[in-house]
CSV table of C-alpha atoms in Angstrom, one decimal:
chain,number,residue,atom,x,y,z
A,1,UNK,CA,0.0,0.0,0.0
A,2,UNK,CA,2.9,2.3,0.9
A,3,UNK,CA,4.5,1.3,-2.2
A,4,UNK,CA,1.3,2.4,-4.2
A,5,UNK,CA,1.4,5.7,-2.6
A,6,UNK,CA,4.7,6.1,-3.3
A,7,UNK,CA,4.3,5.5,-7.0
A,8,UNK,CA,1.5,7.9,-7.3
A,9,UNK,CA,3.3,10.8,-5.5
A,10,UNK,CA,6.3,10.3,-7.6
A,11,UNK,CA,4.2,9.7,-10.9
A,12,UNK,CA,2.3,13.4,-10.1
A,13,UNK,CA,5.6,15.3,-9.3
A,14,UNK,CA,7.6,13.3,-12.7
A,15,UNK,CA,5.4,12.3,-15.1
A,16,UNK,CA,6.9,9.8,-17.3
A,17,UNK,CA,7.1,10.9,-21.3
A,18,UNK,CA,8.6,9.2,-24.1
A,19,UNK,CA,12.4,10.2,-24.4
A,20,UNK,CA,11.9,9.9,-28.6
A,21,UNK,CA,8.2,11.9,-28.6
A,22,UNK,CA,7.1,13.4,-25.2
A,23,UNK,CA,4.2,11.2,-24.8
A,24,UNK,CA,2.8,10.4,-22.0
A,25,UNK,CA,3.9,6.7,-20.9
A,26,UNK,CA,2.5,4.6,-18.5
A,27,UNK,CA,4.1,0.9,-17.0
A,28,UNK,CA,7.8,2.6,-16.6
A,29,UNK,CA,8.0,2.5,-20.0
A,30,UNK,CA,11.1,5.1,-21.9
A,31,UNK,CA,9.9,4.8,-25.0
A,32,UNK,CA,6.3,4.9,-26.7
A,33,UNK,CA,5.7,1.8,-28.8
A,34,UNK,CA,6.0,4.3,-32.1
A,35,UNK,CA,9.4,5.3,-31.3
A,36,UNK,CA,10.5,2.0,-30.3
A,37,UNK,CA,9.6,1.1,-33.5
A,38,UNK,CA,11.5,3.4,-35.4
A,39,UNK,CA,14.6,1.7,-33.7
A,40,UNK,CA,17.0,0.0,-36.8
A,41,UNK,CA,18.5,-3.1,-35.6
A,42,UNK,CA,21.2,-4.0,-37.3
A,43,UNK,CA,21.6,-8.0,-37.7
A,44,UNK,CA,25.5,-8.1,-39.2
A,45,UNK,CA,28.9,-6.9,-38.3
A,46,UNK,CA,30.8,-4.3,-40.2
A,47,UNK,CA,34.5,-3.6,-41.6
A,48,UNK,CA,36.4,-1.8,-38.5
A,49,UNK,CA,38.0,-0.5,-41.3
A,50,UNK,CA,35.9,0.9,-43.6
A,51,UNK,CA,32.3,0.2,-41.7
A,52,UNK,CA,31.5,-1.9,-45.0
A,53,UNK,CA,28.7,-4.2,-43.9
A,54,UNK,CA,29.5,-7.7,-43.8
A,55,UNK,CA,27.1,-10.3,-45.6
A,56,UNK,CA,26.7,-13.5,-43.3
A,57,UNK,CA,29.1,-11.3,-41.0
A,58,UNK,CA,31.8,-13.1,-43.4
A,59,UNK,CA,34.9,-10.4,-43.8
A,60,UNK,CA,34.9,-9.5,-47.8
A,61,UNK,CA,37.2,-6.5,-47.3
A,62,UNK,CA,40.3,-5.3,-45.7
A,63,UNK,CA,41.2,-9.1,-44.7
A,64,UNK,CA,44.3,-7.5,-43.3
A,65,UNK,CA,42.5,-5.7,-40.7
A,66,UNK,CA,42.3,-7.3,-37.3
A,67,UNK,CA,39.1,-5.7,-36.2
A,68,UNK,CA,35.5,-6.7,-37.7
A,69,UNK,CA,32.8,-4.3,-35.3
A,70,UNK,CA,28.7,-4.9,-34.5
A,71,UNK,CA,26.5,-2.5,-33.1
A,72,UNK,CA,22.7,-3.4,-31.9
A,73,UNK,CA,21.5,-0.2,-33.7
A,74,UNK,CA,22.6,2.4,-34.8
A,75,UNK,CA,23.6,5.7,-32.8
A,76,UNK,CA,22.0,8.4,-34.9
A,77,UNK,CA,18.6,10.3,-35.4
């Protein structure tokens, strides 16, 4: 019950809004299921070289290069 009260206080003094959108969220939710959405997961490697993708994260270029690089998704807007 404390806990409850707690919440609510907390949830009236920072309301919680999407970090992409400024919606209102609800469930502690950071982003709105639109934004997460939008989110491009990337499902190879790439060149630490030349950030060439690699098909079947296989290395096709730069062979001499030690380094092959992944990324869950990308880091721009």
């Amino acid at each position: 019950m404390a806990n409850k009260m707690i919440n609510l206080v907390l949830d009236i003094i920072f309301p919680a809004y999407c970090l992409g959108c400024g919606k209102n969220l609800k469930n502690g939710e950071f982003l709105c299921p639109d934004c997460f959405l939008k989110i491009g997961v990337n499902k190879t490697l790439f060149c630490g070289k030349c950030r060439a993708r690699l098909p079947e994260n296989k290395k096709i270029c730069h062979l001499d290069f030690p380094y092959v690089l992944g990324a869950a998704a990308g880091y721009h807007n």
